[in-house]
PDB file of C-alpha atoms in Angstrom:
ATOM      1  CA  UNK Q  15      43.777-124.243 -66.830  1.00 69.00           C
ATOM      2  CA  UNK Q  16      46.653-126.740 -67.863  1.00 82.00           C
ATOM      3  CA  UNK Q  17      46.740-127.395 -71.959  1.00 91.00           C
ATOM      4  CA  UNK Q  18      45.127-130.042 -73.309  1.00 92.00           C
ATOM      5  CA  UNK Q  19      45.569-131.752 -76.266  1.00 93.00           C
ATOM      6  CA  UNK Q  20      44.414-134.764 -78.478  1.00 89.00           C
ATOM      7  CA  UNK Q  21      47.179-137.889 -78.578  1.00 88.00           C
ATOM      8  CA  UNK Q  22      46.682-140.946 -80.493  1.00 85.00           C
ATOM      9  CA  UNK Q  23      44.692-142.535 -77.986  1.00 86.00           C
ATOM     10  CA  UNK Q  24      41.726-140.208 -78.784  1.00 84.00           C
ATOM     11  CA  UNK Q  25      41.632-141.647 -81.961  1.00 80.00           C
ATOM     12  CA  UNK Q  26      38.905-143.716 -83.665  1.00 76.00           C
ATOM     13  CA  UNK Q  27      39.640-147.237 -84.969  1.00 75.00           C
ATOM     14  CA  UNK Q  28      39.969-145.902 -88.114  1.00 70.00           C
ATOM     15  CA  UNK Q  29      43.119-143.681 -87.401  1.00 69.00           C
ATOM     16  CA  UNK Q  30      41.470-140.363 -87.211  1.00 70.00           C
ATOM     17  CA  UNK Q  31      39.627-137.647 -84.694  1.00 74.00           C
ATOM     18  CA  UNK Q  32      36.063-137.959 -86.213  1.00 71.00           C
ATOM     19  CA  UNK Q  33      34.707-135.489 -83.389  1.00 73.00           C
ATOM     20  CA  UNK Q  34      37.264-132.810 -85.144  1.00 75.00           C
ATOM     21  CA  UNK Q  35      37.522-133.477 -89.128  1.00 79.00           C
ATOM     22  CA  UNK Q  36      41.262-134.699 -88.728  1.00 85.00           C
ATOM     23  CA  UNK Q  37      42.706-138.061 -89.619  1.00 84.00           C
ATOM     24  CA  UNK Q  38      46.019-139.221 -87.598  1.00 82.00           C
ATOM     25  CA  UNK Q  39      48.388-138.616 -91.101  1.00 84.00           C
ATOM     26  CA  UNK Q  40      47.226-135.455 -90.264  1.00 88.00           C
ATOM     27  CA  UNK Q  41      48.437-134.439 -87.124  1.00 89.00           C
ATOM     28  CA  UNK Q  42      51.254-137.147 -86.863  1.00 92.00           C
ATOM     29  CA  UNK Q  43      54.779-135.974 -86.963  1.00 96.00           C
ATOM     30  CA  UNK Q  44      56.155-137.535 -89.885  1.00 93.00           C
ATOM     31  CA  UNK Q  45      58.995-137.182 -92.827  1.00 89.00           C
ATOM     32  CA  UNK Q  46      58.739-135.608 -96.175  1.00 86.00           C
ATOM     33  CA  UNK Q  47      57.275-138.985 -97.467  1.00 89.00           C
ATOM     34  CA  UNK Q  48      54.438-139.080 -94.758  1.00 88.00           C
ATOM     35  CA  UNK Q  49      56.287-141.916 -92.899  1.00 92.00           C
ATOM     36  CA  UNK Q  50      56.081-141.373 -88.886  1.00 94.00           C
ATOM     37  CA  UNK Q  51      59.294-139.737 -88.089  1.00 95.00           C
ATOM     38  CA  UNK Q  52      61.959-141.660 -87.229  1.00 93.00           C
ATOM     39  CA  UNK Q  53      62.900-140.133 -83.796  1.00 93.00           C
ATOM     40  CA  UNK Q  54      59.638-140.147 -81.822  1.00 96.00           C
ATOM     41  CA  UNK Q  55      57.802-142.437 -84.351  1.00 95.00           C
ATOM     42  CA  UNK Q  56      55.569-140.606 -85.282  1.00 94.00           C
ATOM     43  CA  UNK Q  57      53.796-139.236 -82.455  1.00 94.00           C
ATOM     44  CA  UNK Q  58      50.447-137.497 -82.488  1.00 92.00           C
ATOM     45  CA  UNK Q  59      49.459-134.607 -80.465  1.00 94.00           C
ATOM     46  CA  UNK Q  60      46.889-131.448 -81.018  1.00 94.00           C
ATOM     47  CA  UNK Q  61      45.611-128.772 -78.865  1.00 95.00           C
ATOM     48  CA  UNK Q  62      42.047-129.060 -78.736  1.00 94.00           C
ATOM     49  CA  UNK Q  63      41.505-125.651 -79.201  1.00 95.00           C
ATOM     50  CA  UNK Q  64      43.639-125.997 -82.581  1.00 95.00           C
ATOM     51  CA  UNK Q  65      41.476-129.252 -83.456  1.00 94.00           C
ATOM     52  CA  UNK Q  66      37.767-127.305 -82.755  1.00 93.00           C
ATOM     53  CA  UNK Q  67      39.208-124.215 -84.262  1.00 95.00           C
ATOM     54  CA  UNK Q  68      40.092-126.347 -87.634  1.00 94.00           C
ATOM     55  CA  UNK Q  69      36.800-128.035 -87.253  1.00 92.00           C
ATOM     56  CA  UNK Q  70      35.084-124.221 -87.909  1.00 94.00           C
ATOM     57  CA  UNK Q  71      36.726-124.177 -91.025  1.00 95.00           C
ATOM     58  CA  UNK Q  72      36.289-127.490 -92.509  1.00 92.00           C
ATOM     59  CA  UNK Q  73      32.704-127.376 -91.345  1.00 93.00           C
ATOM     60  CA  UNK Q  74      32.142-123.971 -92.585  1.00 95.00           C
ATOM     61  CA  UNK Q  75      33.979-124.259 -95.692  1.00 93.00           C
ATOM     62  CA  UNK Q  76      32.294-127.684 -96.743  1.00 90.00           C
ATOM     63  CA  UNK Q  77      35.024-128.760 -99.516  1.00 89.00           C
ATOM     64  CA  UNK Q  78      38.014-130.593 -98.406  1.00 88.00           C
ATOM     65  CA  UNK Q  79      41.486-129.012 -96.791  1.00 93.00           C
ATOM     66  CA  UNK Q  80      44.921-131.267 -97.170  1.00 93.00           C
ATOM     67  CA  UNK Q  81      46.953-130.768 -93.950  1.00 94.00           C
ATOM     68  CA  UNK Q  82      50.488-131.199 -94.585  1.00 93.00           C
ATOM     69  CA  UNK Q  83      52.084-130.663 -91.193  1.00 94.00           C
ATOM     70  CA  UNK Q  84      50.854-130.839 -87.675  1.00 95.00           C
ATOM     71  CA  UNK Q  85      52.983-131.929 -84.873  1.00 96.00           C
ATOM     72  CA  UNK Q  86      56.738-131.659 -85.078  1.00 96.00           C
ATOM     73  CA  UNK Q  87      58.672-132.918 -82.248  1.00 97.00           C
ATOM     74  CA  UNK Q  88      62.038-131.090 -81.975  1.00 97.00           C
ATOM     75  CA  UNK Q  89      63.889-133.188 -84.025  1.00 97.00           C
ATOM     76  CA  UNK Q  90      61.992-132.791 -86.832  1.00 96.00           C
ATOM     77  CA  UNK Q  91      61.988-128.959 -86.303  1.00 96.00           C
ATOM     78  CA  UNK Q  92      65.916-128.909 -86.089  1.00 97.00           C
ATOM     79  CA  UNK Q  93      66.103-131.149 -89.012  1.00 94.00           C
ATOM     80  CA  UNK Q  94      63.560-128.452 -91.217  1.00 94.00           C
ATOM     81  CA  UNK Q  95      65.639-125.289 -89.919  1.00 96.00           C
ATOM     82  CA  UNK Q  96      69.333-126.850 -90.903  1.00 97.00           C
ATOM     83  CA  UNK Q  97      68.118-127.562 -94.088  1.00 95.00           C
ATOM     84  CA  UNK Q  98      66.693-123.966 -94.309  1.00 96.00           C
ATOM     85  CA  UNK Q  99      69.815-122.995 -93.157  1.00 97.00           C
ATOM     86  CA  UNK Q 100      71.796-125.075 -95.331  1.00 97.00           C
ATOM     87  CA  UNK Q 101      69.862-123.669 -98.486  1.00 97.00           C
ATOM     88  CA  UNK Q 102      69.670-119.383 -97.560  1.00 96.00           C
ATOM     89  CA  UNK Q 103      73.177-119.835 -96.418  1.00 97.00           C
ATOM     90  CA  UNK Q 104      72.638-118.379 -92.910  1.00 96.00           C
ATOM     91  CA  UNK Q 105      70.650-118.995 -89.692  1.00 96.00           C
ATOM     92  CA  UNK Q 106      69.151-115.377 -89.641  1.00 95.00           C
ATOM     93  CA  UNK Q 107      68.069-116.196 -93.245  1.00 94.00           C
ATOM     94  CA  UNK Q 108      66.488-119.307 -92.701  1.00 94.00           C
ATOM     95  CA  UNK Q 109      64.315-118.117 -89.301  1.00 92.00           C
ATOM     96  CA  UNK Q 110      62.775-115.876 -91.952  1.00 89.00           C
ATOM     97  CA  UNK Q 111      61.506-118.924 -93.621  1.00 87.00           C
ATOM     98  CA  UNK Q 112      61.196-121.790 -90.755  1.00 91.00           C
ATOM     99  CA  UNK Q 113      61.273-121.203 -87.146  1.00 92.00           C
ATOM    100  CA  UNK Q 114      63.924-122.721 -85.376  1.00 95.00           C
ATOM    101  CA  UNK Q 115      64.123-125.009 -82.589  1.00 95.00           C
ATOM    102  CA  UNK Q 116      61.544-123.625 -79.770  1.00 93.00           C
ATOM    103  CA  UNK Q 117      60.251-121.235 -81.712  1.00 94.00           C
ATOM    104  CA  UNK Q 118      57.532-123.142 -83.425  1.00 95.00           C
ATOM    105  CA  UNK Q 119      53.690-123.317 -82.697  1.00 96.00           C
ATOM    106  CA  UNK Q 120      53.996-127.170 -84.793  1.00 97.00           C
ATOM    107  CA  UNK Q 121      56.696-128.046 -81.447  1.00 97.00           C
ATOM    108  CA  UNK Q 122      53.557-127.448 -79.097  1.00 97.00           C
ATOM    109  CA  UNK Q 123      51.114-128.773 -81.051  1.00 96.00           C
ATOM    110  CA  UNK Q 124      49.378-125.869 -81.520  1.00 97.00           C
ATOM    111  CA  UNK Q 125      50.178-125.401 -85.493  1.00 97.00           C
ATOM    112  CA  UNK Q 126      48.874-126.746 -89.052  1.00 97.00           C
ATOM    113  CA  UNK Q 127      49.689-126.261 -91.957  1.00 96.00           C
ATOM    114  CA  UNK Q 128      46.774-126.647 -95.343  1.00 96.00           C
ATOM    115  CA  UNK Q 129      46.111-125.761 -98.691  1.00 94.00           C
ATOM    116  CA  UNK Q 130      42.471-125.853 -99.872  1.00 93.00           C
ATOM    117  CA  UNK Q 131      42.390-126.685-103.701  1.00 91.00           C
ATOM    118  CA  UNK Q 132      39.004-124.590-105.033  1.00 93.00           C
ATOM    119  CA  UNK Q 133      41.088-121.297-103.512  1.00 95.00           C
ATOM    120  CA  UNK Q 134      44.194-119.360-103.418  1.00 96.00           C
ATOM    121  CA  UNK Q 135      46.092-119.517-100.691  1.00 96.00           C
ATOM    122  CA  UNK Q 136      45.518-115.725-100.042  1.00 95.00           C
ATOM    123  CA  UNK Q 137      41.855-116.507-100.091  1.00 96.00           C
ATOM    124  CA  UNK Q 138      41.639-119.470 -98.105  1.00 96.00           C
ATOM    125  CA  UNK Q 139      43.813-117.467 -95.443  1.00 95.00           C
ATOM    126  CA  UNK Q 140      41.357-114.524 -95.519  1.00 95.00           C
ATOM    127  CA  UNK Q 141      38.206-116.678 -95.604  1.00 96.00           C
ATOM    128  CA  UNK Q 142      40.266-117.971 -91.829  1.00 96.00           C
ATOM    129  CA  UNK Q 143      40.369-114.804 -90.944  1.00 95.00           C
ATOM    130  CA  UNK Q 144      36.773-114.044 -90.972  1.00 96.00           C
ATOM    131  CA  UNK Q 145      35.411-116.878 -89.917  1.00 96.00           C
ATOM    132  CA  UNK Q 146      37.287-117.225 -86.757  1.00 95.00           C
ATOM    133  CA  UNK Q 147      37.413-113.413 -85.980  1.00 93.00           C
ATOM    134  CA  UNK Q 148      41.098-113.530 -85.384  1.00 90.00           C
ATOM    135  CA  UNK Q 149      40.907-115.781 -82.461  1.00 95.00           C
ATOM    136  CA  UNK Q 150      44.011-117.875 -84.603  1.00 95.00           C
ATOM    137  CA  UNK Q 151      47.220-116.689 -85.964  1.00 95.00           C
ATOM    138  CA  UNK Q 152      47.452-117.050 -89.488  1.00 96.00           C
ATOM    139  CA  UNK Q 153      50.953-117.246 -92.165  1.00 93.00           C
ATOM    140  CA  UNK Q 154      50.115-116.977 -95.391  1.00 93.00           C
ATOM    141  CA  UNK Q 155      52.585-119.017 -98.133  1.00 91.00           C
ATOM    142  CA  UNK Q 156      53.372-119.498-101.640  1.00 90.00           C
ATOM    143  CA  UNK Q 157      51.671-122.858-101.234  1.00 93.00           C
ATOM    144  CA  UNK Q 158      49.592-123.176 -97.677  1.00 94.00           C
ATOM    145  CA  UNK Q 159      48.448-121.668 -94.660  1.00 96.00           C
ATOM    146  CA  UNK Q 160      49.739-122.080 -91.281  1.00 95.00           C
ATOM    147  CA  UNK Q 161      47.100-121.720 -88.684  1.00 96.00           C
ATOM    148  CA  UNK Q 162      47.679-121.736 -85.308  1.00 96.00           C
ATOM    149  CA  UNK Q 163      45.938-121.465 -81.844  1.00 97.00           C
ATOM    150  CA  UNK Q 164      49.396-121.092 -80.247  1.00 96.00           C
ATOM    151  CA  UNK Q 165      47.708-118.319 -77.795  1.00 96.00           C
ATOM    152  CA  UNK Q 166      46.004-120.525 -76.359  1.00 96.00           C
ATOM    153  CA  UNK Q 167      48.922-122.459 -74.616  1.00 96.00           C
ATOM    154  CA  UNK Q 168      49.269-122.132 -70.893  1.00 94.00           C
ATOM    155  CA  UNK Q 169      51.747-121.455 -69.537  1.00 94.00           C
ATOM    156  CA  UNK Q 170      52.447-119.688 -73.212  1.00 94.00           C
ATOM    157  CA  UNK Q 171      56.147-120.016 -74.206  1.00 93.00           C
ATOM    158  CA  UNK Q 172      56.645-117.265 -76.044  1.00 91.00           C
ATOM    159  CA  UNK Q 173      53.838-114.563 -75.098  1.00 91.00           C
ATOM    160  CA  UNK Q 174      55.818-111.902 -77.494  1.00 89.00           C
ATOM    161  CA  UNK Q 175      54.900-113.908 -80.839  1.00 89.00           C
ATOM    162  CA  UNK Q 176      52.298-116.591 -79.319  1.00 93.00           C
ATOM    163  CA  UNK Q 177      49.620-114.234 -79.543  1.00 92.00           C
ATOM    164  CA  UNK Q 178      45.781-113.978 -80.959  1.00 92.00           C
ATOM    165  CA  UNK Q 179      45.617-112.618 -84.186  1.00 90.00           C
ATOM    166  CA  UNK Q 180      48.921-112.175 -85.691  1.00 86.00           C
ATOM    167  CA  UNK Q 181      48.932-112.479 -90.109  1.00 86.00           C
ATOM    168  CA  UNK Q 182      51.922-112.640 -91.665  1.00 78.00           C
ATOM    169  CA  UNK Q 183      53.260-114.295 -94.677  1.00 73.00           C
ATOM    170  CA  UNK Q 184      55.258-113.588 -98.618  1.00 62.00           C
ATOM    171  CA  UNK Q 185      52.596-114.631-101.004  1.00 54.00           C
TER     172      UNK Q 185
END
Protein backbone atom coordinates (compact mmCIF):
# COMPACT_ATOMS: atom_id res chain seq x y z
CA UNK A 1 0.00 0.00 0.00
CA UNK A 2 1.53 3.44 -1.19
CA UNK A 3 2.24 6.00 2.00
CA UNK A 4 -0.06 8.31 2.89
CA UNK A 5 0.19 11.29 4.60
CA UNK A 6 -1.69 14.46 5.90
CA UNK A 7 -0.76 17.92 3.75
CA UNK A 8 -2.17 21.19 4.51
CA UNK A 9 -5.18 20.64 2.68
CA UNK A 10 -6.45 18.20 5.38
CA UNK A 11 -6.48 20.90 7.60
CA UNK A 12 -9.38 22.56 9.44
CA UNK A 13 -10.09 26.30 9.02
CA UNK A 14 -8.47 26.85 11.99
CA UNK A 15 -4.91 25.68 10.85
CA UNK A 16 -4.81 22.37 12.53
CA UNK A 17 -5.70 18.35 12.11
CA UNK A 18 -8.54 18.23 14.76
CA UNK A 19 -9.20 14.42 13.80
CA UNK A 20 -5.36 13.89 15.15
CA UNK A 21 -4.54 16.47 18.16
CA UNK A 22 -2.01 18.44 15.85
CA UNK A 23 -2.13 22.06 14.84
CA UNK A 24 -0.30 23.05 11.36
CA UNK A 25 2.80 25.01 13.54
CA UNK A 26 3.09 21.67 14.41
CA UNK A 27 3.88 19.68 11.62
CA UNK A 28 4.97 22.64 9.30
CA UNK A 29 8.55 22.84 8.33
CA UNK A 30 9.67 25.97 9.67
CA UNK A 31 12.93 28.01 11.10
CA UNK A 32 14.21 28.28 14.57
CA UNK A 33 11.68 31.21 15.09
CA UNK A 34 8.60 29.07 13.95
CA UNK A 35 8.43 31.05 10.64
CA UNK A 36 7.59 28.58 7.53
CA UNK A 37 10.91 27.87 6.10
CA UNK A 38 12.10 29.84 3.61
CA UNK A 39 12.83 27.22 0.86
CA UNK A 40 9.58 25.24 0.54
CA UNK A 41 7.52 27.77 2.64
CA UNK A 42 6.68 26.04 4.98
CA UNK A 43 5.16 22.98 3.81
CA UNK A 44 3.11 20.54 5.83
CA UNK A 45 3.15 16.88 5.53
CA UNK A 46 2.55 13.78 8.16
CA UNK A 47 2.21 10.15 7.80
CA UNK A 48 -1.00 9.20 9.07
CA UNK A 49 0.24 6.49 10.87
CA UNK A 50 2.67 9.09 12.71
CA UNK A 51 -0.49 11.49 13.21
CA UNK A 52 -2.92 8.40 14.83
CA UNK A 53 0.10 7.07 16.57
CA UNK A 54 0.63 10.73 18.31
CA UNK A 55 -3.05 10.89 18.77
CA UNK A 56 -2.59 7.57 21.35
CA UNK A 57 -0.46 9.57 23.31
CA UNK A 58 -2.03 12.86 23.59
CA UNK A 59 -5.31 11.08 24.14
CA UNK A 60 -3.92 8.73 26.59
CA UNK A 61 -1.77 11.06 28.35
CA UNK A 62 -4.57 13.84 28.74
CA UNK A 63 -2.10 16.92 29.57
CA UNK A 64 -0.65 18.81 26.77
CA UNK A 65 2.68 17.82 24.52
CA UNK A 66 4.65 20.91 22.63
CA UNK A 67 5.89 19.57 19.25
CA UNK A 68 8.85 21.34 18.17
CA UNK A 69 9.69 19.74 14.84
CA UNK A 70 7.75 17.78 12.33
CA UNK A 71 8.42 17.96 8.71
CA UNK A 72 11.80 19.02 7.42
CA UNK A 73 12.22 19.26 3.80
CA UNK A 74 15.89 18.69 2.81
CA UNK A 75 16.96 21.98 3.04
CA UNK A 76 16.17 22.44 6.33
CA UNK A 77 17.83 19.06 7.21
CA UNK A 78 21.16 20.14 5.42
CA UNK A 79 20.94 23.45 7.03
CA UNK A 80 20.53 21.54 10.87
CA UNK A 81 23.49 18.98 10.02
CA UNK A 82 26.14 21.89 8.77
CA UNK A 83 25.50 23.65 11.71
CA UNK A 84 26.01 20.38 13.73
CA UNK A 85 28.87 20.00 11.81
CA UNK A 86 30.09 23.38 12.10
CA UNK A 87 29.81 23.17 16.04
CA UNK A 88 31.43 19.17 16.82
CA UNK A 89 33.96 20.08 14.25
CA UNK A 90 33.37 17.01 12.03
CA UNK A 91 30.65 15.31 9.93
CA UNK A 92 31.04 11.87 11.76
CA UNK A 93 30.56 13.96 14.96
CA UNK A 94 27.64 15.74 14.08
CA UNK A 95 25.55 12.42 12.53
CA UNK A 96 25.89 11.41 16.17
CA UNK A 97 23.77 14.32 17.05
CA UNK A 98 21.51 15.15 13.77
CA UNK A 99 21.02 12.93 10.91
CA UNK A 100 22.18 14.13 7.79
CA UNK A 101 20.64 14.69 4.57
CA UNK A 102 18.44 11.38 3.75
CA UNK A 103 18.89 9.98 6.74
CA UNK A 104 16.07 11.52 8.65
CA UNK A 105 12.54 10.11 9.57
CA UNK A 106 11.48 14.36 9.87
CA UNK A 107 12.62 14.29 5.63
CA UNK A 108 9.68 11.67 5.16
CA UNK A 109 7.42 12.94 7.36
CA UNK A 110 7.39 10.26 9.48
CA UNK A 111 9.20 12.07 12.66
CA UNK A 112 8.28 14.50 15.73
CA UNK A 113 9.87 15.78 18.00
CA UNK A 114 7.97 16.84 21.92
CA UNK A 115 8.58 17.55 25.33
CA UNK A 116 5.70 17.06 27.79
CA UNK A 117 6.12 19.58 30.76
CA UNK A 118 4.51 17.47 34.01
CA UNK A 119 7.47 14.70 33.01
CA UNK A 120 11.01 14.05 32.31
CA UNK A 121 11.93 13.43 29.18
CA UNK A 122 13.06 9.85 30.18
CA UNK A 123 9.58 9.36 31.47
CA UNK A 124 7.56 10.74 28.86
CA UNK A 125 9.74 8.49 26.42
CA UNK A 126 9.03 5.36 28.52
CA UNK A 127 5.35 6.17 29.15
CA UNK A 128 5.65 6.02 24.67
CA UNK A 129 7.01 3.04 24.98
CA UNK A 130 4.29 1.31 26.75
CA UNK A 131 1.57 2.67 25.45
CA UNK A 132 2.29 2.00 21.89
CA UNK A 133 3.99 -1.44 22.51
CA UNK A 134 6.95 -0.49 20.44
CA UNK A 135 5.07 -0.15 17.28
CA UNK A 136 7.24 3.58 17.07
CA UNK A 137 10.84 4.28 17.30
CA UNK A 138 11.68 6.37 20.04
CA UNK A 139 15.20 8.94 20.78
CA UNK A 140 15.34 10.03 23.93
CA UNK A 141 17.13 13.81 24.51
CA UNK A 142 18.38 16.16 26.97
CA UNK A 143 15.27 18.16 26.17
CA UNK A 144 12.53 16.03 23.92
CA UNK A 145 11.56 12.97 22.38
CA UNK A 146 11.70 12.06 18.86
CA UNK A 147 9.02 9.67 17.89
CA UNK A 148 8.73 8.21 14.80
CA UNK A 149 6.58 5.76 12.70
CA UNK A 150 9.34 5.75 10.06
CA UNK A 151 8.63 1.77 9.65
CA UNK A 152 5.82 2.33 8.39
CA UNK A 153 7.01 3.96 5.04
CA UNK A 154 6.61 1.99 1.88
CA UNK A 155 8.73 1.55 -0.06
CA UNK A 156 10.99 2.12 3.36
CA UNK A 157 14.23 4.03 2.55
CA UNK A 158 16.36 2.85 4.84
CA UNK A 159 15.00 -0.69 6.14
CA UNK A 160 18.48 -1.07 8.26
CA UNK A 161 17.53 1.91 10.76
CA UNK A 162 13.71 2.54 9.63
CA UNK A 163 12.57 -0.11 11.75
CA UNK A 164 9.73 -0.82 14.62
CA UNK A 165 10.96 -0.40 17.87
CA UNK A 166 14.34 1.01 17.92
CA UNK A 167 15.22 3.42 21.53
CA UNK A 168 18.05 5.24 21.55
CA UNK A 169 19.12 8.48 22.96
CA UNK A 170 22.06 10.46 25.69
CA UNK A 171 19.84 11.64 28.44
Amino acid sequence: MPNRFYTAADCGPGGDLTKCHLLLSEVRCHDDAGDPCADCGGEVKLLVETAWGFKAIREALGQPIKVTSGYRCRKHQERLFEAAVAKYGSRSEAAKRVAPPGASPHEYAAALDCHQNAMTPRAFRDFVAKLLSGDCRLGLYESFVHFDRAHYLNPNPDPAHFRRGARWGRA
